[in-house]
Coordinates of C-alpha atoms in Angstrom, one line a residue:
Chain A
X589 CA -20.8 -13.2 -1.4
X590 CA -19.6 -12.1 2.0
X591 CA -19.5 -14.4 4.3
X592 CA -21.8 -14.6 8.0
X593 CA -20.3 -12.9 10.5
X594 CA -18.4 -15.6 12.3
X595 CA -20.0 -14.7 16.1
X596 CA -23.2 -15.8 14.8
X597 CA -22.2 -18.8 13.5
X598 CA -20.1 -19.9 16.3
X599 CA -21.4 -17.8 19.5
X600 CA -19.3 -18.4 22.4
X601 CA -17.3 -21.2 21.2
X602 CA -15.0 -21.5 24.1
X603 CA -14.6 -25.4 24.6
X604 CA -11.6 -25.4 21.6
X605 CA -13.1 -28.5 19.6
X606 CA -10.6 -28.2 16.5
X607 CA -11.9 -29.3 13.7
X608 CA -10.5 -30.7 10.6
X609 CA -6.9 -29.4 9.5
X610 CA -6.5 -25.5 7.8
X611 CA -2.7 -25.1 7.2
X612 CA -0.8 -28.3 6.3
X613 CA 2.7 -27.8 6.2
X614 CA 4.0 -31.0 4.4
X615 CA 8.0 -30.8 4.3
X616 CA 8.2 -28.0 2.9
X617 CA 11.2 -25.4 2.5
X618 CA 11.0 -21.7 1.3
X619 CA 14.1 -19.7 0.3
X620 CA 15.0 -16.2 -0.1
X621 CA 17.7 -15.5 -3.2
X622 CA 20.5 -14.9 -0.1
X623 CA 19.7 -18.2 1.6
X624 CA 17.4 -20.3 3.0
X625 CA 14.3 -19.2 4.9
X626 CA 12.5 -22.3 6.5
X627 CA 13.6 -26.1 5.8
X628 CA 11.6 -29.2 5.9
X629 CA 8.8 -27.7 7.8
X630 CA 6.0 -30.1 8.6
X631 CA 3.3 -28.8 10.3
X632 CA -0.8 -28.7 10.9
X633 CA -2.9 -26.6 12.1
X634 CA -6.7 -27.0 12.9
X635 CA -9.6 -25.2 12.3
X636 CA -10.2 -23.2 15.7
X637 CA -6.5 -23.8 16.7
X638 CA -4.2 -21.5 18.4
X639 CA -0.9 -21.6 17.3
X640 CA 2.5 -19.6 19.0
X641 CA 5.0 -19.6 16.7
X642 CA 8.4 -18.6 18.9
X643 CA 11.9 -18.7 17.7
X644 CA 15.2 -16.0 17.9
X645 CA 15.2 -13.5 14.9
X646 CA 15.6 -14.4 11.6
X647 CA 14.7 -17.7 12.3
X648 CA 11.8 -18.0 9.9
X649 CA 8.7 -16.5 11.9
X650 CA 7.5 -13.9 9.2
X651 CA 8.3 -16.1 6.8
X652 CA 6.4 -18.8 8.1
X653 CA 3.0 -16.1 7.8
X654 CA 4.1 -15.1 4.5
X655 CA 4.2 -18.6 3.6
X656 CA 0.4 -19.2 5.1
X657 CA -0.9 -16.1 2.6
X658 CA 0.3 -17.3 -0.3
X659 CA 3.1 -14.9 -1.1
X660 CA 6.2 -17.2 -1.2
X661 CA 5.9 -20.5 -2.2
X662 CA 7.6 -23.7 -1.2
X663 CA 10.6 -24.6 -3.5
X664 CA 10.6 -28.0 -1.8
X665 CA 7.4 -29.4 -0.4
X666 CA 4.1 -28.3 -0.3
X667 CA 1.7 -26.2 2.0
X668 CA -2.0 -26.5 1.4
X669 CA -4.0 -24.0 3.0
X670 CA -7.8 -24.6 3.1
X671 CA -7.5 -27.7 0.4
X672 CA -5.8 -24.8 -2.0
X673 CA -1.7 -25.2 -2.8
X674 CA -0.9 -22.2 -1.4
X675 CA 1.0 -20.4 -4.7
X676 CA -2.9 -21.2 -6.0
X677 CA -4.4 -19.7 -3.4
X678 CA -7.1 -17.6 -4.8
X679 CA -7.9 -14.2 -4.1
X680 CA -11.6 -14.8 -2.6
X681 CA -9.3 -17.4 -0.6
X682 CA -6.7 -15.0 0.6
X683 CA -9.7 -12.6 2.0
X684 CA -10.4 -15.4 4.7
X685 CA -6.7 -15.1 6.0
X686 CA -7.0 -12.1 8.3
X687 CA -3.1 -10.6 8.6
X688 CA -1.9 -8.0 11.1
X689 CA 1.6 -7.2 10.0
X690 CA 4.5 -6.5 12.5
X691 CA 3.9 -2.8 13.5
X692 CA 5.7 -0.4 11.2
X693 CA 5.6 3.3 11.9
X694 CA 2.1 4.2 10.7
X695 CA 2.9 8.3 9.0
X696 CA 1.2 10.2 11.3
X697 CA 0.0 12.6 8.1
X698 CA -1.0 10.0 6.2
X699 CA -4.9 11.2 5.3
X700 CA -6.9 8.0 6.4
X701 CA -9.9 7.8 9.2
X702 CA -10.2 5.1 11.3
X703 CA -13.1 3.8 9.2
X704 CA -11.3 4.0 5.5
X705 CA -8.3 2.0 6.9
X706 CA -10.7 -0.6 8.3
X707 CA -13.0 -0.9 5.3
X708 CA -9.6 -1.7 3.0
X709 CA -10.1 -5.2 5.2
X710 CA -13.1 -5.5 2.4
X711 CA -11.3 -4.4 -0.5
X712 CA -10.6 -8.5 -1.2
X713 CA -14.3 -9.3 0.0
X714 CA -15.9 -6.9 -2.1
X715 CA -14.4 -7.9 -5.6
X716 CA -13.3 -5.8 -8.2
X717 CA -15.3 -3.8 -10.3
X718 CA -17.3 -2.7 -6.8
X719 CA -17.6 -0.6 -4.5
X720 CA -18.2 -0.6 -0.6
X721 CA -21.9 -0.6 0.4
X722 CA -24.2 -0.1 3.0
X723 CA -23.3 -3.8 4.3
X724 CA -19.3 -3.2 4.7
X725 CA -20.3 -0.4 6.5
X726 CA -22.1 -2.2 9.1
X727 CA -19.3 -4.8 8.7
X728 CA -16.2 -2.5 9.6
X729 CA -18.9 -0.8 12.4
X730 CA -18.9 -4.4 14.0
X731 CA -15.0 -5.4 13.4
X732 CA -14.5 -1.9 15.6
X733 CA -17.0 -2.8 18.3
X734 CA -15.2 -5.9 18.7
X735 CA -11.9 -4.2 19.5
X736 CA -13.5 -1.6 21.4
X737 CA -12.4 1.0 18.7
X738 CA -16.0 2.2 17.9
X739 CA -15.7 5.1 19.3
X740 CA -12.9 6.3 17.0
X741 CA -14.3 5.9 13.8
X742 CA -14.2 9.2 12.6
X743 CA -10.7 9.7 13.9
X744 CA -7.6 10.0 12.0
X745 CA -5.4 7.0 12.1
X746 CA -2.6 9.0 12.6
X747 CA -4.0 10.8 15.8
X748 CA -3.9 7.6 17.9
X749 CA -1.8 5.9 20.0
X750 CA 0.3 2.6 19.0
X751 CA -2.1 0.1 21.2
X752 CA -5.2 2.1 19.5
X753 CA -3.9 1.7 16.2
X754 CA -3.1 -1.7 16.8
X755 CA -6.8 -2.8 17.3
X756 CA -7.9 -0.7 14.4
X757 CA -5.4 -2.9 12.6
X758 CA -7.0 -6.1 14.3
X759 CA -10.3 -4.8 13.4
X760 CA -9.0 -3.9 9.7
X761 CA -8.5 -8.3 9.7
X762 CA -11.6 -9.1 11.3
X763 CA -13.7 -6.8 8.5
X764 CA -12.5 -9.3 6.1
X765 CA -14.5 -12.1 8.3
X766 CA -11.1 -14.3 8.2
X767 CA -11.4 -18.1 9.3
X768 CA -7.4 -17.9 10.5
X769 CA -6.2 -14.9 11.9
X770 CA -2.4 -13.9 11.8
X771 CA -0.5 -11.8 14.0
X772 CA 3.2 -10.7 13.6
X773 CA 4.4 -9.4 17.0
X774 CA 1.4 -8.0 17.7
X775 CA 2.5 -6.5 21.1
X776 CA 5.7 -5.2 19.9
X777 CA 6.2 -1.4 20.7
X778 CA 3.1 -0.7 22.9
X779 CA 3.9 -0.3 26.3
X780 CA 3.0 -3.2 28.9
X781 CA -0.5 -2.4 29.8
X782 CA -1.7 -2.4 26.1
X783 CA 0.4 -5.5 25.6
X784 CA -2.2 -7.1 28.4
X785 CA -5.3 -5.5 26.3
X786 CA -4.0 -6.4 22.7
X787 CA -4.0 -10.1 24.1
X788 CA -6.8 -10.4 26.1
X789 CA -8.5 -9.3 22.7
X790 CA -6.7 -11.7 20.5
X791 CA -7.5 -14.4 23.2
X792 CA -10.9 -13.4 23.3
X793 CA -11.2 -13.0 19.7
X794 CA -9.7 -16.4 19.6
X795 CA -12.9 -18.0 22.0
X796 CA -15.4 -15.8 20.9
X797 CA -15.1 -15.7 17.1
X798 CA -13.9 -19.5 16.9
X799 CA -11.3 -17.8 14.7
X800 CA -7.9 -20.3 14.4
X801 CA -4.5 -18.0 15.0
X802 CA -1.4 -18.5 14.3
X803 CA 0.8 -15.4 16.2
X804 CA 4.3 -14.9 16.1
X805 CA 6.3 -13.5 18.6
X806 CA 9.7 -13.6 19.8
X807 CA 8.5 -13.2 23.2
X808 CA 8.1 -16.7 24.9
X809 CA 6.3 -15.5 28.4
X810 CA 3.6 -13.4 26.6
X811 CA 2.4 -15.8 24.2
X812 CA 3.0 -19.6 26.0
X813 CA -0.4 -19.2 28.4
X814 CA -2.4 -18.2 25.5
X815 CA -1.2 -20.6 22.7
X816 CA -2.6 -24.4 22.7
X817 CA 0.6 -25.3 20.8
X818 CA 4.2 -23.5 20.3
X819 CA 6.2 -24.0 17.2
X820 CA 9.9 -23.5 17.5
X821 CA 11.3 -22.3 14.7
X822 CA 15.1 -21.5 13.9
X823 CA 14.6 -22.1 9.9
X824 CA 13.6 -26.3 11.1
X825 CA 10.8 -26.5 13.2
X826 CA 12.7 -27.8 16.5
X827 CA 10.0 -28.2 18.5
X828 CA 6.0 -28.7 18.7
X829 CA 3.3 -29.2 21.1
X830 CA 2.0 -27.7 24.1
X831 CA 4.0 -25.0 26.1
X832 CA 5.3 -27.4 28.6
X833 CA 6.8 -29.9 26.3
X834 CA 8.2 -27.2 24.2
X835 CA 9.6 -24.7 26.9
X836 CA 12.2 -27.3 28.6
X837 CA 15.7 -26.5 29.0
X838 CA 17.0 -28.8 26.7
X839 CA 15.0 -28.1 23.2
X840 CA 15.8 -24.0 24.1
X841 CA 19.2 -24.6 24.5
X842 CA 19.5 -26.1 21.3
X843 CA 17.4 -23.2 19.7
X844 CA 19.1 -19.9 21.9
X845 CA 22.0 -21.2 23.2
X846 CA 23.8 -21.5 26.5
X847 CA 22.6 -18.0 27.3
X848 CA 18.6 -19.5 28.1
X849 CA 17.6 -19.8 31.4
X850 CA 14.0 -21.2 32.3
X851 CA 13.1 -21.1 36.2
X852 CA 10.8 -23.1 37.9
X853 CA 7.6 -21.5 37.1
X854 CA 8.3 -21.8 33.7
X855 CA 9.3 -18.5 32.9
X856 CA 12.0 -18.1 30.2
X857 CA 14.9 -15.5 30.5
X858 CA 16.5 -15.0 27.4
X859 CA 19.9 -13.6 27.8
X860 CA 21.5 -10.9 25.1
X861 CA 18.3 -10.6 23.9
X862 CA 17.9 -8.0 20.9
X863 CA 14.2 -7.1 19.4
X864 CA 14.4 -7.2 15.5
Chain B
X1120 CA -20.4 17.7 -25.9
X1121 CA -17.9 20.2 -26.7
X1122 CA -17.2 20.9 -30.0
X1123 CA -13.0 21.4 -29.8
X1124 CA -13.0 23.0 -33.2
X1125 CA -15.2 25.6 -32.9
X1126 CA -13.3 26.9 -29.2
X1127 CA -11.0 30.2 -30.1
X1128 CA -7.4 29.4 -28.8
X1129 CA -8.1 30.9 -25.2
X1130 CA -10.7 29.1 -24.9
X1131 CA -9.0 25.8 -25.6
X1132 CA -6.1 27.1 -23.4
X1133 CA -8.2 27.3 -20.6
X1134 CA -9.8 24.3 -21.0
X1135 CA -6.6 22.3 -21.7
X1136 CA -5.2 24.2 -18.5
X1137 CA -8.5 22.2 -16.5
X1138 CA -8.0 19.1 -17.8
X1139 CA -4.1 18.8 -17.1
X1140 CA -4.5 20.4 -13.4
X1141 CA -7.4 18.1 -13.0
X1142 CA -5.9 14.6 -14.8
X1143 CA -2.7 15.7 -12.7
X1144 CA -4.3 16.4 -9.5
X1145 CA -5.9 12.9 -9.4
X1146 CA -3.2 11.4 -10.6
X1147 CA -0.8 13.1 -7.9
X1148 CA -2.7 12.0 -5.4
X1149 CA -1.2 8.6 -5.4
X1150 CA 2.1 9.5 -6.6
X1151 CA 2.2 11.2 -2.9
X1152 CA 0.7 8.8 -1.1
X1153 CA 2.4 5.8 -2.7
X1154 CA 5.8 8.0 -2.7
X1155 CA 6.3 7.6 -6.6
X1156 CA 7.1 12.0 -6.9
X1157 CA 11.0 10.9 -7.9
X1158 CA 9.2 8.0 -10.5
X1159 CA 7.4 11.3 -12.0
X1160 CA 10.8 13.1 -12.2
X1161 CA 12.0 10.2 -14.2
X1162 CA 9.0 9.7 -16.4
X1163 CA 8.5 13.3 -18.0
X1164 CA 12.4 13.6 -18.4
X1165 CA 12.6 10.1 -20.5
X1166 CA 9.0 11.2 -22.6
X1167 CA 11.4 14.5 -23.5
X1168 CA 13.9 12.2 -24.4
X1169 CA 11.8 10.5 -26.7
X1170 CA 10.1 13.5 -28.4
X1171 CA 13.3 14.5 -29.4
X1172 CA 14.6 11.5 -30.7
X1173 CA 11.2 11.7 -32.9
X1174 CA 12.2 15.1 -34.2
X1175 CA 15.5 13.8 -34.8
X1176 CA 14.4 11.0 -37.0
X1177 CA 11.4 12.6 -38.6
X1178 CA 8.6 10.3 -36.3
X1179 CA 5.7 10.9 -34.9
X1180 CA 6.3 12.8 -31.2
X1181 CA 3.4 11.3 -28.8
X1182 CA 4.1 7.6 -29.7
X1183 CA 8.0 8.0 -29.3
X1184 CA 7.1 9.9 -25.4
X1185 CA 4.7 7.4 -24.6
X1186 CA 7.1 4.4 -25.5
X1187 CA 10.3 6.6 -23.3
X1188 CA 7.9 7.1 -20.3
X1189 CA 6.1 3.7 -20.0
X1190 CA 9.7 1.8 -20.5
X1191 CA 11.2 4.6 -17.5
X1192 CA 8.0 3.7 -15.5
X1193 CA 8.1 -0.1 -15.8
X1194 CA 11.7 -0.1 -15.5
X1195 CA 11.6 2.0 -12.4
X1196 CA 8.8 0.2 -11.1
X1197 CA 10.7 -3.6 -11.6
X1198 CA 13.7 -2.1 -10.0
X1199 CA 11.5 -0.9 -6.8
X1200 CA 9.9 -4.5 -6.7
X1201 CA 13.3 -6.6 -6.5
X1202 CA 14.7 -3.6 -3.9
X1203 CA 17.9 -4.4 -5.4
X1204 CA 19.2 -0.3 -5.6
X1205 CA 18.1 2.0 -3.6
X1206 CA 15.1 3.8 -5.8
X1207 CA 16.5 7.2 -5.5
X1208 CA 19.9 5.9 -7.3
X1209 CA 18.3 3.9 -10.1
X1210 CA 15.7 6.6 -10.8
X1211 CA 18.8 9.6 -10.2
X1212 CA 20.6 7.7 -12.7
X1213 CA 17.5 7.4 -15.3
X1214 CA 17.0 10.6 -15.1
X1215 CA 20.4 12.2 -15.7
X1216 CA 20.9 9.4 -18.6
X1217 CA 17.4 10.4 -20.8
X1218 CA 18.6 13.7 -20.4
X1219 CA 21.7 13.5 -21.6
X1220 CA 19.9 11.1 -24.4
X1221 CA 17.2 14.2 -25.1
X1222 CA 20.4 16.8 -25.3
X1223 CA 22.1 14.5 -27.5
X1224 CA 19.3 14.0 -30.4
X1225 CA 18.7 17.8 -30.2
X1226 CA 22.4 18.6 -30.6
X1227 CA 22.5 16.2 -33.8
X1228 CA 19.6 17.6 -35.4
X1229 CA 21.0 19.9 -38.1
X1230 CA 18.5 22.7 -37.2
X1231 CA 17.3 24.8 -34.5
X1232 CA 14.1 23.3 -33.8
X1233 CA 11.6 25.6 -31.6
X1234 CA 8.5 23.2 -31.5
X1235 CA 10.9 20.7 -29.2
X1236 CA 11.5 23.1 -26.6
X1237 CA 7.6 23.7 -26.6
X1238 CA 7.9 20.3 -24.7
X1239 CA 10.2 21.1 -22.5
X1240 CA 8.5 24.3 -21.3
X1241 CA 4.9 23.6 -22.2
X1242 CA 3.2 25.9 -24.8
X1243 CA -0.4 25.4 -23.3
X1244 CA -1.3 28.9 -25.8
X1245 CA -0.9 27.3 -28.9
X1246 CA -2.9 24.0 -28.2
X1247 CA -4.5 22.9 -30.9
X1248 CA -7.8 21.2 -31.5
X1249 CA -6.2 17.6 -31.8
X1250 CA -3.9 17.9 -29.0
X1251 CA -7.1 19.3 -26.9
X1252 CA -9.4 16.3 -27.8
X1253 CA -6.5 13.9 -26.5
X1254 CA -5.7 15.3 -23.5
X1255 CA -9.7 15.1 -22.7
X1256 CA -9.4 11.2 -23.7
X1257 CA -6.6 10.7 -21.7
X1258 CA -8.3 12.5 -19.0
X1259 CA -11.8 10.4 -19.1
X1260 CA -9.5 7.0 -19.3
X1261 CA -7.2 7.8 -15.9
X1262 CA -10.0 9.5 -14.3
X1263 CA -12.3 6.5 -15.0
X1264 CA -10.3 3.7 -14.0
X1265 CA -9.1 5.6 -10.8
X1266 CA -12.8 5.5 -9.9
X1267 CA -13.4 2.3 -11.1
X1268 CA -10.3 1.4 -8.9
X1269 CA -10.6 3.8 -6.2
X1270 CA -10.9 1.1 -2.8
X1271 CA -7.7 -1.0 -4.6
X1272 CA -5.8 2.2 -5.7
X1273 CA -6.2 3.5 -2.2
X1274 CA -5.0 0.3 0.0
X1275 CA -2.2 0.1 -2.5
X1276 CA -1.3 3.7 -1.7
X1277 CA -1.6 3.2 1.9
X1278 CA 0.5 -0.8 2.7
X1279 CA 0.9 -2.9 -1.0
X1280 CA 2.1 -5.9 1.0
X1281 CA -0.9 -5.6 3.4
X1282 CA -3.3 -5.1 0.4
X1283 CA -1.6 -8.3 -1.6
X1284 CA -2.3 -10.3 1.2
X1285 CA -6.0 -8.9 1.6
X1286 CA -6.4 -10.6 -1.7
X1287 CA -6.0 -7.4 -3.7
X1288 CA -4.3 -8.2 -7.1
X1289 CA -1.7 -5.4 -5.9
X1290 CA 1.2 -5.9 -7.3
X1291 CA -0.7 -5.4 -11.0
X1292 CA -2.0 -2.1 -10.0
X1293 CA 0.6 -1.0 -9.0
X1294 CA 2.0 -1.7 -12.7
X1295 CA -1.4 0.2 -13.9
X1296 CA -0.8 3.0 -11.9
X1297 CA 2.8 3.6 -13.3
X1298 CA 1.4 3.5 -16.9
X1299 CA -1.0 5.9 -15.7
X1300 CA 1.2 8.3 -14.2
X1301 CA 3.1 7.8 -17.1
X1302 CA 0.3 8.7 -19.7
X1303 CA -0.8 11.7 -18.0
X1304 CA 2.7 13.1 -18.2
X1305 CA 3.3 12.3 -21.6
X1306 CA 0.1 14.2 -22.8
X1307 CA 0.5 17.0 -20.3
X1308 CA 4.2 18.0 -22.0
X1309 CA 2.9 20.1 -24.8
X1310 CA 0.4 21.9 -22.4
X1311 CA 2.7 22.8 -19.1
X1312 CA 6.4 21.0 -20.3
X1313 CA 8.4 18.2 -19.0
X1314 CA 9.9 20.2 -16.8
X1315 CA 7.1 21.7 -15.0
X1316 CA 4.2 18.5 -15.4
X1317 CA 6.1 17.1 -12.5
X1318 CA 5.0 20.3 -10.4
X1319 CA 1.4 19.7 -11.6
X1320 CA 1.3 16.0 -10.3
X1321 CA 2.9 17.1 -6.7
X1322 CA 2.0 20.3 -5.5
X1323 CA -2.1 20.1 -5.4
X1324 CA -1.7 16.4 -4.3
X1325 CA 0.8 17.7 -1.2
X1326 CA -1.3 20.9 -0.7
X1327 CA -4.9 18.9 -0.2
X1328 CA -2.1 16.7 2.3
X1329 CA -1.5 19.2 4.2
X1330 CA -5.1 20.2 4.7
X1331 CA -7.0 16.6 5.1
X1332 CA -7.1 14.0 6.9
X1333 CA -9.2 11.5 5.0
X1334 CA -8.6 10.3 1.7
X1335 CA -11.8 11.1 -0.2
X1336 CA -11.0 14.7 0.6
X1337 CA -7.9 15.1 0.1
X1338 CA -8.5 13.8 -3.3
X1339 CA -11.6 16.5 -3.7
X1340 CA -9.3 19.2 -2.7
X1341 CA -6.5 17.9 -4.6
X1342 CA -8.6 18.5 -8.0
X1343 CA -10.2 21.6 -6.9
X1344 CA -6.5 22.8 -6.3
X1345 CA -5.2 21.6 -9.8
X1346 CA -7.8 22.6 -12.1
X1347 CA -8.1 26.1 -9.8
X1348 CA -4.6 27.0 -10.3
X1349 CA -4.3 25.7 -13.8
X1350 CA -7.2 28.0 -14.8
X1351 CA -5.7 30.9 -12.6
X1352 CA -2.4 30.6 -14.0
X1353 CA -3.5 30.9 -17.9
X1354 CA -5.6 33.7 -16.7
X1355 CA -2.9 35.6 -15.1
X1356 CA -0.5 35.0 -18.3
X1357 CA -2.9 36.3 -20.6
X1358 CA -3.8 39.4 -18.7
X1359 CA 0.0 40.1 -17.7
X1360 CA 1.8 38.5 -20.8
X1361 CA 3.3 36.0 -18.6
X1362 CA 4.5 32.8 -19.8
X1363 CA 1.5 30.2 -18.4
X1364 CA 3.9 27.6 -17.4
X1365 CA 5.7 29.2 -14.4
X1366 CA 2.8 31.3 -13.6
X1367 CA 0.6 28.0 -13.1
X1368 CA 3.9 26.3 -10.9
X1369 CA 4.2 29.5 -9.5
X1370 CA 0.4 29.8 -7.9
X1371 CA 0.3 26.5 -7.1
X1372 CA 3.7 26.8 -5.2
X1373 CA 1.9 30.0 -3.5
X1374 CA -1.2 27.8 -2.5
X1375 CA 1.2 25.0 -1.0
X1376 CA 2.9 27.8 1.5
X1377 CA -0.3 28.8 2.3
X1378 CA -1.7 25.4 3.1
X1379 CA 1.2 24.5 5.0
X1380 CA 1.1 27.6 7.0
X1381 CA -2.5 27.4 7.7
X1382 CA -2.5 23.4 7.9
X1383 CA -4.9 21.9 10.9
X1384 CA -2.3 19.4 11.0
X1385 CA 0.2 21.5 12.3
X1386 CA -1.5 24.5 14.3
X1387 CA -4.6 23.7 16.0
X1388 CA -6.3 26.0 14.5
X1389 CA -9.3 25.9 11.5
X1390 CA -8.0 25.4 7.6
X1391 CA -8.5 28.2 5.5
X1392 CA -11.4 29.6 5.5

């Protein structure tokens, strides 16, 4: 049974009223075989919240999404996502967690349209045993108005450039009408004008769609104005709350190192800074 | 329905040439897109391994290639999952080691056996009635649950972690599609031979590639390619007393070079028309 599109059910829901708790992070610690991923992480997140989570590499960030979908479980602790344990969480369940993947080199041969990538955003929705109808259709058509990728539907993925094909991805998410949305770098390797586009979207997505995000970035600057709360991860979470109780000299010192350097309108210099 | 019996051996070539290129063609598509050609390699040289080992102790061939090519597939497939080895080195050494198993039973049979080289090289002529009537089984089973599968198969082939996390069970069809691959190898090795199957499963697949770029066609032109080709290439043997196998690799390999040099991917100019 698909669910209503969301803008119908919450039109213009810009006033963030959160509603009762999604993701519940209750000390809970996930491990790789080499080591330990993310330790004694407790941590909630509302329905309709928007979540940063920032942090240096390999300090859990991915992990911490991975986590949200279902596809590692706690070894200590527990995560409940939508009432469900997570290592429960059941398929129909994991089709309402919309997931946009850090960008990896899409081949530009590989034989998909825009519209064939999008509709596999209703592969979970749809079931087994069925096959896309008339409905998904309309469904991806709407996900790719939303991103202002309508345009393109009978283009090949391939043929388009890294911002393009990053809303086709976003749009691939909304498609499978998600209640939380989550985005790994989602402004990593599009140039600086697309970066401005792909998160006036997500923020607009965010108001419009009432949907609750959790985005990961390991660029501070870019995501503090838009997030209601910043997690600071480096495997603990050091640090959670608003941008302005997070982003003080102090806490980032303990999470960068010396080499940080906030100035006084907030903005945070990173120093030796290396991207992935 | 066809009555297999009644078919006169060219006939039943032809129509066992179809069914391979076709089986192989949809088959292939995935095995290019989800980058499983090397698996393939692996598969049909472990099923040889295990039809000899059959004529070595007197057993039954099919049963002994489908246990060798499912445990080479799952194998495989397990070691791709943990990421552990590099998939090139654990298949490279599968591969070398069936081998060397399949050249060890043959060199301790006591005789000269012909019908096991059949396998290696394919002896699509001399298909019999039985053999026919399985291949078309096999056929109707991978065909069917491909379509059945189709939306799941697809998102697999294009991002597995993306399509586990969409709430596809992907990590189980990906298993399925191994023992598919694997089955349609197995029964194509008395038609077109261990060594050359592997052609059968890439070259239509990598040829529609070239010329598409949505999925539902490529997979149309992969099977028109396949079962085209297969059908050509028996032709060709019989009216020039050719051997079918390398005439069928051989056309197909012809199409590919054309495909590639007419690709719209690549010149901006129409396919073929």
């Amino acid at each position: 049974m698909p669910h209503p599109h969301p803008s119908h059910t919450h039109p213009h829901h810009a006033d963030h009223e959160h509603g009762k708790p999604l993701i519940r992070f209750d000390h809970a610690s996930f491990r790789y075989p080499h080591g330990p991923a993310l330790e004694d992480i407790t941590l909630e997140i509302a329905d309709g919240e928007f979540v940063g989570v920032i942090g240096p590499n390999g300090s859990g960030k991915t992990t911490m999404l991975r986590a949200i979908l279902g596809l590692m479980p706690p070894a200590t602790g527990s995560l409940q996502i939508f009432d469900c344990a997570c290592q429960n969480l059941r398929c129909h369940h994991r089709s309402r967690i919309g997931y946009l993947p850090q960008k990896r080199a899409v081949d530009p041969n590989f034989p998909i349209t825009v519209r064939e990538a999008v509709l596999m955003g209703r592969a979970g929705a749809i079931g087994l045993w069925k096959r896309p109808g008339k409905a998904d259709l309309a469904i991806v058509r709407h996900a790719l108005e939303d991103v202002g990728m309508e345009d393109y539907e009978d283009h090949p993925l391939g043929a388009l450039s890294g911002g393009q094909q990053q809303r086709v991805f976003i749009a691939r998410a909304l498609a499978q009408h998600p209640q939380i949305l989550l985005l790994d770098e989602p402004t990593t390797g599009i140039d600086t004008t697309t970066q401005h586009n792909v998160l006036d979207l997500i923020q607009r997505l965010h108001e419009e769609l009432h949907l609750t995000i959790v985005l990961v970035s390991h660029d501070i600057n870019l995501i503090a104005p838009l997030a209601e709360r910043l997690a600071l991860l480096k495997t603990r979470l050091y640090a959670l709350g608003p941008a302005k109780q997070v982003l003080t000299k102090e806490i980032l010192a303990q999470v960068y190192g010396p080499q940080i350097l906030t100035t006084d309108t907030g903005h945070v210099i990173v120093a030796d800074h290396h991207h992935n | 329905m066809v009555d297999f019996l009644t078919l006169g051996f060219f006939q039943r070539s032809l129509m066992a040439a179809a069914l391979t290129g076709g089986v192989c063609a949809v088959i292939g598509v995935f095995v290019v897109l989800r980058g499983l050609a090397f698996i393939g390699a692996g598969i049909a040289h472990a099923a040889f391994a295990g039809v000899a080992l059959a004529y070595l102790v007197g057993g039954p061939p099919m049963p002994f290639a489908i246990a060798f090519g499912l445990g080479t597939a799952w194998i495989t497939g397990l070691l791709e999952e943990q990421g552990r080895m590099k998939l090139d080195v654990s298949i490279g050494i599968f591969y070398t080691a069936t081998m060397a198993l399949a050249i060890l039973f043959i060199g301790l049979m006591k005789t000269y056996n012909a019908e096991v080289y059949g396998y290696l090289f394919g002896s699509i002529l001399s298909v019999t009635a039985d053999e026919l009537k399985l291949t078309a089984g096999l056929a109707t089973v991978v065909v069917g649950l491909l379509a059945l599968f189709a939306k799941e198969f697809f998102f697999l082939a294009f991002d597995q972690e993306m399509a586990e996390a969409s709430g596809v069970p992907a990590r189980r069809f990906f298993f399925l599609l191994l023992t598919l691959v694997a089955l349609t190898i197995v029964v194509s090795l008395k038609t077109v031979g261990a060594i050359l199957v592997f052609a059968l499963l890439l070259i239509p697949a990598a040829t529609a590639y070239q010329l598409t770029s949505s999925l539902r066609r490529m997979m149309a032109y992969s099977v028109a390619i396949g079962v085209l080709v297969s059908v050509a290439g028996v032709l060709l043997s019989f009216q020039f007393d050719l051997p079918a196998g390398p005439a069928i690799v051989l056309l197909a390999t012809g199409v590919f070079f054309l495909a590639v040099a007419f690709s719209p991917k690549r010149a901006p100019k129409p396919a073929l028309s």
